[in-house]
Short mmCIF file of C-alpha atoms and ligand atoms in Angstrom, two decimals:
data_model
loop_
_atom_site.label_atom_id
_atom_site.label_comp_id
_atom_site.label_asym_id
_atom_site.label_seq_id
_atom_site.Cartn_x
_atom_site.Cartn_y
_atom_site.Cartn_z
CA UNK A 1 -20.01 -19.87 19.19
CA UNK A 2 -18.58 -20.06 22.70
CA UNK A 3 -15.61 -18.50 24.31
CA UNK A 4 -14.13 -21.97 24.87
CA UNK A 5 -11.34 -23.18 22.50
CA UNK A 6 -12.11 -21.99 19.02
CA UNK A 7 -13.04 -24.45 16.21
CA UNK A 8 -9.78 -23.54 14.39
CA UNK A 9 -7.59 -24.58 17.35
CA UNK A 10 -9.56 -27.74 17.94
CA UNK A 11 -9.51 -28.80 14.26
CA UNK A 12 -5.72 -28.14 14.02
CA UNK A 13 -5.15 -30.23 17.28
CA UNK A 14 -7.26 -33.08 15.81
CA UNK A 15 -5.33 -32.94 12.57
CA UNK A 16 -1.86 -32.87 14.44
CA UNK A 17 -2.90 -35.79 16.63
CA UNK A 18 -3.84 -37.88 13.61
CA UNK A 19 -2.39 -38.03 10.24
CA UNK A 20 -5.13 -35.75 8.83
CA UNK A 21 -4.37 -33.14 6.08
CA UNK A 22 -5.29 -29.73 7.68
CA UNK A 23 -7.41 -27.79 5.31
CA UNK A 24 -9.25 -26.36 8.26
CA UNK A 25 -7.26 -23.43 9.97
CA UNK A 26 -6.09 -20.79 7.35
CA UNK A 27 -2.33 -20.90 7.37
CA UNK A 28 -0.08 -21.63 4.48
CA UNK A 29 2.47 -24.33 4.18
CA UNK A 30 4.21 -22.77 1.23
CA UNK A 31 7.63 -21.20 1.72
CA UNK A 32 7.63 -17.74 3.38
CA UNK A 33 8.44 -14.86 1.08
CA UNK A 34 12.19 -14.55 1.37
CA UNK A 35 12.15 -10.76 0.89
CA UNK A 36 10.22 -10.31 4.19
CA UNK A 37 12.32 -12.83 6.16
CA UNK A 38 15.47 -10.87 4.99
CA UNK A 39 13.77 -7.64 5.82
CA UNK A 40 13.01 -8.95 9.35
CA UNK A 41 16.64 -10.18 9.70
CA UNK A 42 18.04 -6.75 8.64
CA UNK A 43 15.63 -5.07 11.03
CA UNK A 44 16.54 -7.23 13.96
CA UNK A 45 20.30 -6.73 13.42
CA UNK A 46 20.62 -3.27 11.94
CA UNK A 47 17.53 -1.39 13.20
CA UNK A 48 15.84 -0.94 16.52
CA UNK A 49 14.66 -3.56 19.05
CA UNK A 50 13.37 -0.88 21.46
CA UNK A 51 9.82 0.56 21.71
CA UNK A 52 8.48 2.07 18.62
CA UNK A 53 6.02 5.06 18.84
CA UNK A 54 2.62 3.97 20.35
CA UNK A 55 0.78 4.46 16.89
CA UNK A 56 3.40 2.65 15.05
CA UNK A 57 6.70 3.51 13.19
CA UNK A 58 6.33 6.49 10.91
CA UNK A 59 7.81 4.52 8.06
CA UNK A 60 5.18 1.74 8.39
CA UNK A 61 2.31 4.18 8.65
CA UNK A 62 3.54 5.93 5.62
CA UNK A 63 4.00 2.71 3.74
CA UNK A 64 0.36 1.67 4.59
CA UNK A 65 -0.90 5.00 3.01
CA UNK A 66 1.16 4.46 -0.10
CA UNK A 67 0.00 0.84 -0.29
CA UNK A 68 -3.64 1.79 -0.29
CA UNK A 69 -3.05 4.75 -2.67
CA UNK A 70 -1.49 2.24 -5.20
CA UNK A 71 -3.95 -0.68 -4.67
CA UNK A 72 -7.23 0.91 -3.76
CA UNK A 73 -6.97 4.50 -4.83
CA UNK A 74 -7.33 5.83 -1.25
CA UNK A 75 -5.86 9.10 -0.28
CA UNK A 76 -4.80 8.55 3.45
CA UNK A 77 -2.65 10.47 5.83
CA UNK A 78 -0.28 8.61 8.29
CA UNK A 79 -2.22 10.27 11.22
CA UNK A 80 -5.09 7.99 10.20
CA UNK A 81 -3.09 4.81 10.69
CA UNK A 82 -2.62 2.93 13.96
CA UNK A 83 -0.35 -0.09 13.92
CA UNK A 84 -1.69 -2.94 16.08
CA UNK A 85 -0.87 -6.44 17.05
CA UNK A 86 -2.75 -8.11 14.30
CA UNK A 87 -6.12 -7.41 13.01
CA UNK A 88 -7.58 -8.91 16.08
CA UNK A 89 -6.16 -6.14 18.15
CA UNK A 90 -7.26 -3.44 15.86
CA UNK A 91 -10.77 -4.79 16.11
CA UNK A 92 -10.52 -4.97 19.79
CA UNK A 93 -9.18 -1.39 20.10
CA UNK A 94 -11.83 -0.17 17.68
CA UNK A 95 -14.68 -1.83 19.40
CA UNK A 96 -13.57 -0.92 22.82
CA UNK A 97 -13.16 2.71 21.76
CA UNK A 98 -16.32 3.15 19.78
CA UNK A 99 -18.95 0.92 21.42
CA UNK A 100 -20.45 2.10 24.75
CA UNK A 101 -22.41 -0.16 27.13
CA UNK A 102 -25.87 -0.69 25.79
CA UNK A 103 -24.99 0.08 22.16
CA UNK A 104 -26.25 -2.20 19.58
CA UNK A 105 -23.69 -3.52 16.95
CA UNK A 106 -25.05 -4.99 13.66
CA UNK A 107 -22.99 -7.99 12.74
CA UNK A 108 -23.37 -9.79 9.58
CA UNK A 109 -23.33 -13.61 9.71
CA UNK A 110 -21.38 -15.71 8.87
CA UNK A 111 -18.89 -13.97 10.99
CA UNK A 112 -15.23 -14.21 12.27
CA UNK A 113 -15.28 -15.57 15.79
CA UNK A 114 -13.66 -12.53 17.62
CA UNK A 115 -16.30 -10.12 16.92
CA UNK A 116 -19.14 -11.12 19.29
CA UNK A 117 -16.84 -11.63 22.33
CA UNK A 118 -15.30 -8.32 21.80
CA UNK A 119 -18.66 -6.53 21.41
CA UNK A 120 -19.88 -8.16 24.61
CA UNK A 121 -16.61 -7.13 26.43
CA UNK A 122 -17.34 -3.49 25.45
CA UNK A 123 -20.83 -3.97 26.93
CA UNK A 124 -22.44 -3.81 23.47
CA UNK A 125 -25.26 -5.87 22.18
CA UNK A 126 -24.69 -7.95 18.96
CA UNK A 127 -27.54 -7.92 16.55
CA UNK A 128 -27.55 -10.21 13.65
CA UNK A 129 -28.20 -9.90 9.92
CA UNK A 130 -27.44 -12.84 7.63
CA UNK A 131 -25.87 -13.12 4.18
CA UNK A 132 -27.94 -15.26 1.84
CA UNK A 133 -26.39 -18.25 0.13
CA UNK A 134 -25.44 -19.36 -2.54
CA UNK A 135 -24.26 -15.74 -3.56
CA UNK A 136 -24.06 -14.64 0.12
CA UNK A 137 -25.80 -11.30 -0.67
CA UNK A 138 -26.41 -8.81 1.99
CA UNK A 139 -29.95 -7.68 2.02
CA UNK A 140 -30.08 -3.94 2.65
CA UNK A 141 -33.70 -4.06 3.65
CA UNK A 142 -32.94 -6.59 6.38
CA UNK A 143 -29.95 -4.36 7.43
CA UNK A 144 -32.19 -1.32 7.53
CA UNK A 145 -34.81 -3.19 9.64
CA UNK A 146 -32.17 -4.21 12.22
CA UNK A 147 -31.33 -0.51 12.93
CA UNK A 148 -32.82 0.83 16.18
CA UNK A 149 -32.27 4.11 18.12
CA UNK A 150 -29.51 2.15 20.11
CA UNK A 151 -27.51 1.05 17.04
CA UNK A 152 -24.10 2.58 17.07
CA UNK A 153 -22.08 0.51 14.56
CA UNK A 154 -22.35 -1.79 11.61
CA UNK A 155 -19.55 -4.46 11.50
CA UNK A 156 -18.65 -5.72 8.06
CA UNK A 157 -16.08 -8.21 6.77
CA UNK A 158 -15.23 -7.88 3.01
CA UNK A 159 -13.72 -10.06 1.55
CA UNK A 160 -15.62 -12.40 3.85
CA UNK A 161 -14.31 -15.18 5.83
CA UNK A 162 -15.57 -18.03 5.39
CA UNK A 163 -17.54 -17.33 2.17
CA UNK A 164 -14.83 -15.63 0.04
CA UNK A 165 -17.33 -13.16 -1.37
CA UNK A 166 -17.05 -9.42 -1.40
CA UNK A 167 -19.56 -6.64 -0.85
CA UNK A 168 -20.00 -4.75 -4.08
CA UNK A 169 -19.88 -0.93 -4.32
CA UNK A 170 -23.74 -0.57 -4.68
CA UNK A 171 -24.14 -2.46 -1.37
CA UNK A 172 -21.56 -0.29 0.29
CA UNK A 173 -23.17 2.87 -1.05
CA UNK A 174 -26.46 1.79 0.30
CA UNK A 175 -24.81 1.13 3.70
CA UNK A 176 -23.47 4.63 3.42
CA UNK A 177 -26.79 6.07 3.13
CA UNK A 178 -28.08 4.20 6.19
CA UNK A 179 -25.00 5.16 8.23
CA UNK A 180 -25.42 8.81 7.38
CA UNK A 181 -29.20 8.73 8.11
CA UNK A 182 -28.74 7.13 11.48
CA UNK A 183 -25.28 8.44 12.34
CA UNK A 184 -23.53 5.07 12.50
CA UNK A 185 -20.00 4.03 12.47
CA UNK A 186 -18.97 1.27 10.02
CA UNK A 187 -16.07 -1.01 11.24
CA UNK A 188 -14.95 -3.03 8.24
CA UNK A 189 -12.63 -6.07 8.67
CA UNK A 190 -10.69 -6.23 5.35
CA UNK A 191 -7.80 -8.56 6.23
CA UNK A 192 -8.42 -10.65 2.96
CA UNK A 193 -8.16 -7.65 0.73
CA UNK A 194 -4.79 -8.82 -0.72
CA UNK A 195 -6.19 -12.30 -1.63
CA UNK A 196 -8.56 -11.54 -4.53
CA UNK A 197 -8.48 -13.97 -7.50
CA UNK A 198 -10.97 -13.20 -10.14
CA UNK A 199 -10.10 -9.60 -11.08
CA UNK A 200 -13.18 -8.12 -9.21
CA UNK A 201 -11.72 -5.18 -7.17
CA UNK A 202 -12.00 -5.05 -3.44
CA UNK A 203 -13.81 -2.02 -2.38
CA UNK A 204 -13.27 -0.55 1.07
CA UNK A 205 -15.95 1.56 2.84
CA UNK A 206 -13.07 4.19 3.01
CA UNK A 207 -13.50 4.56 -0.73
CA UNK A 208 -17.27 5.48 -0.48
CA UNK A 209 -17.57 9.21 0.08
CA UNK A 210 -20.54 8.93 2.55
CA UNK A 211 -18.40 6.59 4.60
CA UNK A 212 -15.00 8.21 4.40
CA UNK A 213 -15.31 10.00 7.82
CA UNK A 214 -17.24 7.40 9.63
CA UNK A 215 -15.57 4.06 8.72
CA UNK A 216 -12.68 2.20 10.22
CA UNK A 217 -10.76 -0.10 7.96
CA UNK A 218 -8.91 -3.05 9.65
CA UNK A 219 -6.27 -5.21 7.94
CA UNK A 220 -3.43 -7.50 8.65
CA UNK A 221 0.10 -7.89 7.23
CA UNK A 222 -0.24 -11.60 8.30
CA UNK A 223 -2.73 -12.06 5.46
CA UNK A 224 -1.12 -9.69 2.84
CA UNK A 225 2.28 -11.53 3.18
CA UNK A 226 1.04 -14.94 4.34
CA UNK A 227 2.94 -14.56 7.53
CA UNK A 228 -0.05 -15.25 9.97
CA UNK A 229 2.25 -15.52 12.95
CA UNK A 230 3.67 -12.01 12.63
CA UNK A 231 0.55 -10.49 13.93
CA UNK A 232 1.13 -6.99 12.57
CA UNK A 233 -2.15 -5.28 11.66
CA UNK A 234 -3.66 -1.77 11.68
CA UNK A 235 -6.83 0.34 11.89
CA UNK A 236 -7.29 3.18 9.56
CA UNK A 237 -9.78 5.82 10.15
CA UNK A 238 -10.40 9.66 9.99
CA UNK A 239 -8.40 11.46 12.56
CA UNK A 240 -11.16 11.96 15.24
CA UNK A 241 -12.00 8.23 15.13
CA UNK A 242 -8.23 7.22 14.98
CA UNK A 243 -7.63 9.32 18.13
CA UNK A 244 -10.19 7.37 20.07
CA UNK A 245 -8.89 4.09 18.71
CA UNK A 246 -5.24 4.92 19.63
CA UNK A 247 -6.31 5.77 23.26
CA UNK A 248 -7.56 2.18 23.56
CA UNK A 249 -4.61 0.71 21.81
CA UNK A 250 -2.15 2.19 24.22
CA UNK A 251 -3.61 0.22 27.10
CA UNK A 252 -4.23 -3.00 25.18
CA UNK A 253 -0.65 -3.66 23.81
CA UNK A 254 0.71 -0.20 23.75
CA UNK A 255 3.14 -1.05 20.95
CA UNK A 256 3.71 -3.79 18.49
CA UNK A 257 7.20 -5.43 17.85
CA UNK A 258 9.57 -3.01 16.21
CA UNK A 259 11.59 -5.13 13.91
CA UNK A 260 8.42 -6.70 12.39
CA UNK A 261 7.08 -3.20 11.76
CA UNK A 262 10.20 -2.41 9.85
CA UNK A 263 10.02 -5.55 7.86
CA UNK A 264 6.30 -4.99 6.94
CA UNK A 265 7.07 -1.31 5.90
CA UNK A 266 9.83 -2.75 3.59
CA UNK A 267 7.35 -5.46 2.32
CA UNK A 268 4.66 -2.91 1.39
CA UNK A 269 7.29 -0.90 -0.40
CA UNK A 270 8.08 -3.89 -2.71
CA UNK A 271 5.28 -2.52 -4.88
CA UNK A 272 2.20 -3.54 -6.60
CA UNK A 273 3.67 -6.00 -9.06
CA UNK A 274 5.38 -7.97 -6.27
CA UNK A 275 2.29 -8.07 -4.18
CA UNK A 276 0.19 -9.25 -7.12
CA UNK A 277 2.73 -12.03 -7.86
CA UNK A 278 2.74 -13.02 -4.22
CA UNK A 279 -1.06 -13.35 -4.16
CA UNK A 280 -0.95 -15.28 -7.44
CA UNK A 281 1.04 -18.03 -5.74
CA UNK A 282 -2.21 -19.07 -4.18
CA UNK A 283 -4.02 -19.07 -7.42
CA UNK A 284 -2.62 -22.49 -8.37
CA UNK A 285 -3.64 -24.06 -5.13
CA UNK A 286 -7.17 -22.57 -5.57
CA UNK A 287 -7.45 -23.88 -9.10
CA UNK A 288 -6.24 -27.25 -8.07
CA UNK A 289 -8.70 -27.70 -5.21
CA UNK A 290 -11.60 -26.36 -7.13
CA UNK A 291 -10.87 -28.78 -10.04
CA UNK A 292 -10.11 -31.74 -7.74
CA UNK A 293 -13.18 -31.39 -5.71
CA UNK A 294 -15.41 -30.76 -8.77
CA UNK A 295 -14.09 -33.91 -10.42
CA UNK A 296 -14.70 -35.79 -7.26
CA UNK A 297 -18.41 -34.73 -7.36
CA UNK A 298 -18.45 -32.04 -4.88
CA UNK A 299 -20.47 -28.89 -5.51
CA UNK A 300 -18.82 -25.70 -4.61
CA UNK A 301 -20.21 -22.08 -4.02
CA UNK A 302 -18.77 -19.24 -6.15
CA UNK A 303 -16.16 -17.23 -4.40
CA UNK A 304 -13.52 -14.66 -5.53
CA UNK A 305 -11.27 -14.02 -2.59
CA UNK A 306 -9.63 -15.35 0.68
CA UNK A 307 -7.89 -18.74 0.95
CA UNK A 308 -11.07 -20.74 1.19
CA UNK A 309 -13.60 -22.66 -0.95
CA UNK A 310 -17.16 -23.57 0.32
CA UNK A 311 -18.52 -26.99 -0.34
CA UNK A 312 -22.26 -27.15 -0.57
CA UNK A 313 -22.82 -30.44 1.37
CA UNK A 314 -26.47 -30.92 0.43
CA UNK A 315 -25.68 -30.39 -3.18
CA UNK A 316 -22.75 -32.76 -2.90
CA UNK A 317 -24.97 -35.62 -1.72
CA UNK A 318 -24.37 -35.29 2.16
CA UNK A 319 -27.40 -35.42 4.39
CA UNK A 320 -25.94 -34.70 7.77
CA UNK A 321 -25.15 -31.28 9.25
CA UNK A 322 -21.69 -29.63 8.64
CA UNK A 323 -20.38 -30.12 12.13
CA UNK A 324 -21.10 -33.85 11.90
CA UNK A 325 -19.54 -34.14 8.41
CA UNK A 326 -16.44 -32.19 9.53
CA UNK A 327 -15.98 -34.47 12.49
CA UNK A 328 -16.31 -37.62 10.28
CA UNK A 329 -14.15 -36.11 7.53
CA UNK A 330 -11.25 -35.63 9.92
CA UNK A 331 -11.64 -39.02 11.69
CA UNK A 332 -12.62 -41.20 8.83
CA UNK A 333 -11.38 -39.34 5.78
CA UNK A 334 -8.23 -37.84 7.24
CA UNK A 335 -8.89 -34.22 6.20
CA UNK A 336 -9.45 -31.18 8.44
CA UNK A 337 -12.01 -28.66 7.58
CA UNK A 338 -14.22 -25.97 9.24
CA UNK A 339 -17.99 -26.23 9.33
CA UNK A 340 -19.51 -22.89 8.29
CA UNK A 341 -22.02 -23.22 11.12
CA UNK A 342 -19.10 -22.29 13.49
CA UNK A 343 -19.20 -18.82 11.91
CA UNK A 344 -22.68 -18.20 13.35
CA UNK A 345 -23.80 -16.86 16.83
CA UNK A 346 -27.39 -17.88 16.07
CA UNK A 347 -29.53 -19.56 13.47
CA UNK A 348 -26.60 -21.03 11.55
CA UNK A 349 -26.54 -22.45 8.06
CA UNK A 350 -25.62 -26.04 8.54
CA UNK A 351 -24.83 -27.34 5.01
CA UNK A 352 -21.53 -25.82 4.11
CA UNK A 353 -17.90 -26.74 4.84
CA UNK A 354 -14.90 -24.40 4.47
CA UNK A 355 -11.75 -25.80 2.95
CA UNK A 356 -8.40 -23.97 2.77
CA UNK A 357 -6.23 -23.99 -0.41
CA UNK A 358 -3.22 -22.06 0.74
CA UNK A 359 -1.18 -25.25 0.71
CA UNK A 360 1.50 -26.88 -1.32
CA UNK A 361 0.61 -28.90 -4.48
CA UNK A 362 1.52 -32.12 -2.68
CA UNK A 363 -0.78 -31.27 0.46
CA UNK A 364 -3.65 -30.43 -1.93
CA UNK A 365 -3.24 -33.56 -4.15
CA UNK A 366 -3.18 -35.81 -1.04
CA UNK A 367 -6.17 -33.90 0.46
CA UNK A 368 -8.24 -34.18 -2.89
CA UNK A 369 -7.59 -37.97 -3.10
CA UNK A 370 -8.88 -38.34 0.51
CA UNK A 371 -11.84 -36.24 -0.15
CA UNK A 372 -12.79 -38.06 -3.27
CA UNK A 373 -12.56 -41.35 -1.33
CA UNK A 374 -14.64 -39.85 1.54
CA UNK A 375 -17.40 -38.86 -0.93
CA UNK A 376 -17.50 -42.26 -2.43
CA UNK A 377 -17.82 -43.82 1.09
CA UNK A 378 -20.87 -41.60 1.71
CA UNK A 379 -22.72 -42.59 -1.33
CA UNK A 380 -21.61 -46.22 -1.16
C1 LIG B 401 -11.95 -12.08 8.93
C2 LIG B 401 -10.67 -12.13 9.85
N1 LIG B 401 -10.40 -11.18 10.74
C3 LIG B 401 -9.35 -11.09 11.46
C4 LIG B 401 -8.37 -12.09 11.48
C5 LIG B 401 -7.19 -12.16 12.41
O1 LIG B 401 -6.17 -11.53 11.91
P1 LIG B 401 -4.89 -11.35 12.70
O2 LIG B 401 -4.18 -12.72 12.74
O3 LIG B 401 -4.02 -10.26 11.92
O4 LIG B 401 -5.23 -10.84 14.05
C6 LIG B 401 -8.72 -13.16 10.63
C7 LIG B 401 -7.79 -14.39 10.55
O5 LIG B 401 -8.00 -15.39 9.93
C8 LIG B 401 -9.83 -13.17 9.72
O6 LIG B 401 -9.99 -14.16 8.91
#
């Protein structure tokens, strides 16, 4: 993991420069939700294009609270919500606010690529604990062992990108006990909370009583509404933590585009059924990709959330490492993917490939045909 161009950018550029189908970077090619586009148009024309309040429009902060009340049973106050320029800025503001130079931050691998550079920018020291495939469980014993007197924060990502798995309540409760015992903050990246497919509920650390006052929940309207370019996100935390995060946010971006804040507030107010129907649009692609890959002889790991499936390369008959297979798949097979090893800062797993299903039926059919041919070439 370097601070050069990310694997997502590089794979997308490779796909653009050839005729490869891009199942690498997670962005949808399905039509945008028209209700949100219309809400943005209304906001641009009829509402304000001037600076919003630094912490975000009151209407959006209230809508975020209502949304979490309806979908996750959380009782939140708008004073606990800070609207940011995407989840990335919420992560940056939270880490810069809550990590002091020399603090250790426990990061769970595989991890999203922004975490380590942000921790290092704050002067913090990342310490790594790994999820264990194939179920990608978090070993609480290993987590406890990683805690030292310098540990300040545990950084979680549930639902997890790239694995598509979620931390169960029992694991979060165990983390809560450790956080209380060692006075730690839990920063939880929950951007995939709206894309859960098998009925298992997503649990936020904010829903765990021992973590309620010591957790920061980060999310993104880009993922909830599949509008990744909008870059509207938020951090939600108890008032004392929120205060510190807001103080950092004001000198990172200060505010986030007003019309899109209005549009996201309107979108969140569409209600639970609309949001469930929106997420269900991706269920078809997920089913098609899983079925197509399985029929083509690929072995997949179980996952219940996100826009991704994970191919187990060794179990699918591949002997090379994931990065090599990904390079060959894009150049010889015409399909972009992301090697899961790219989500590690150290000691990577090297036998898994992430493929994205938030695409039209035509895109996925073409991708599956190419992947099937590629696998036959490997074994031929
Ligand atoms: C785990 C995770 N966190 C954060 C982000 C970034 O979200 P945003 O685009 O809102 O900054 C992503 C985007 O893919 C992600 O997968």
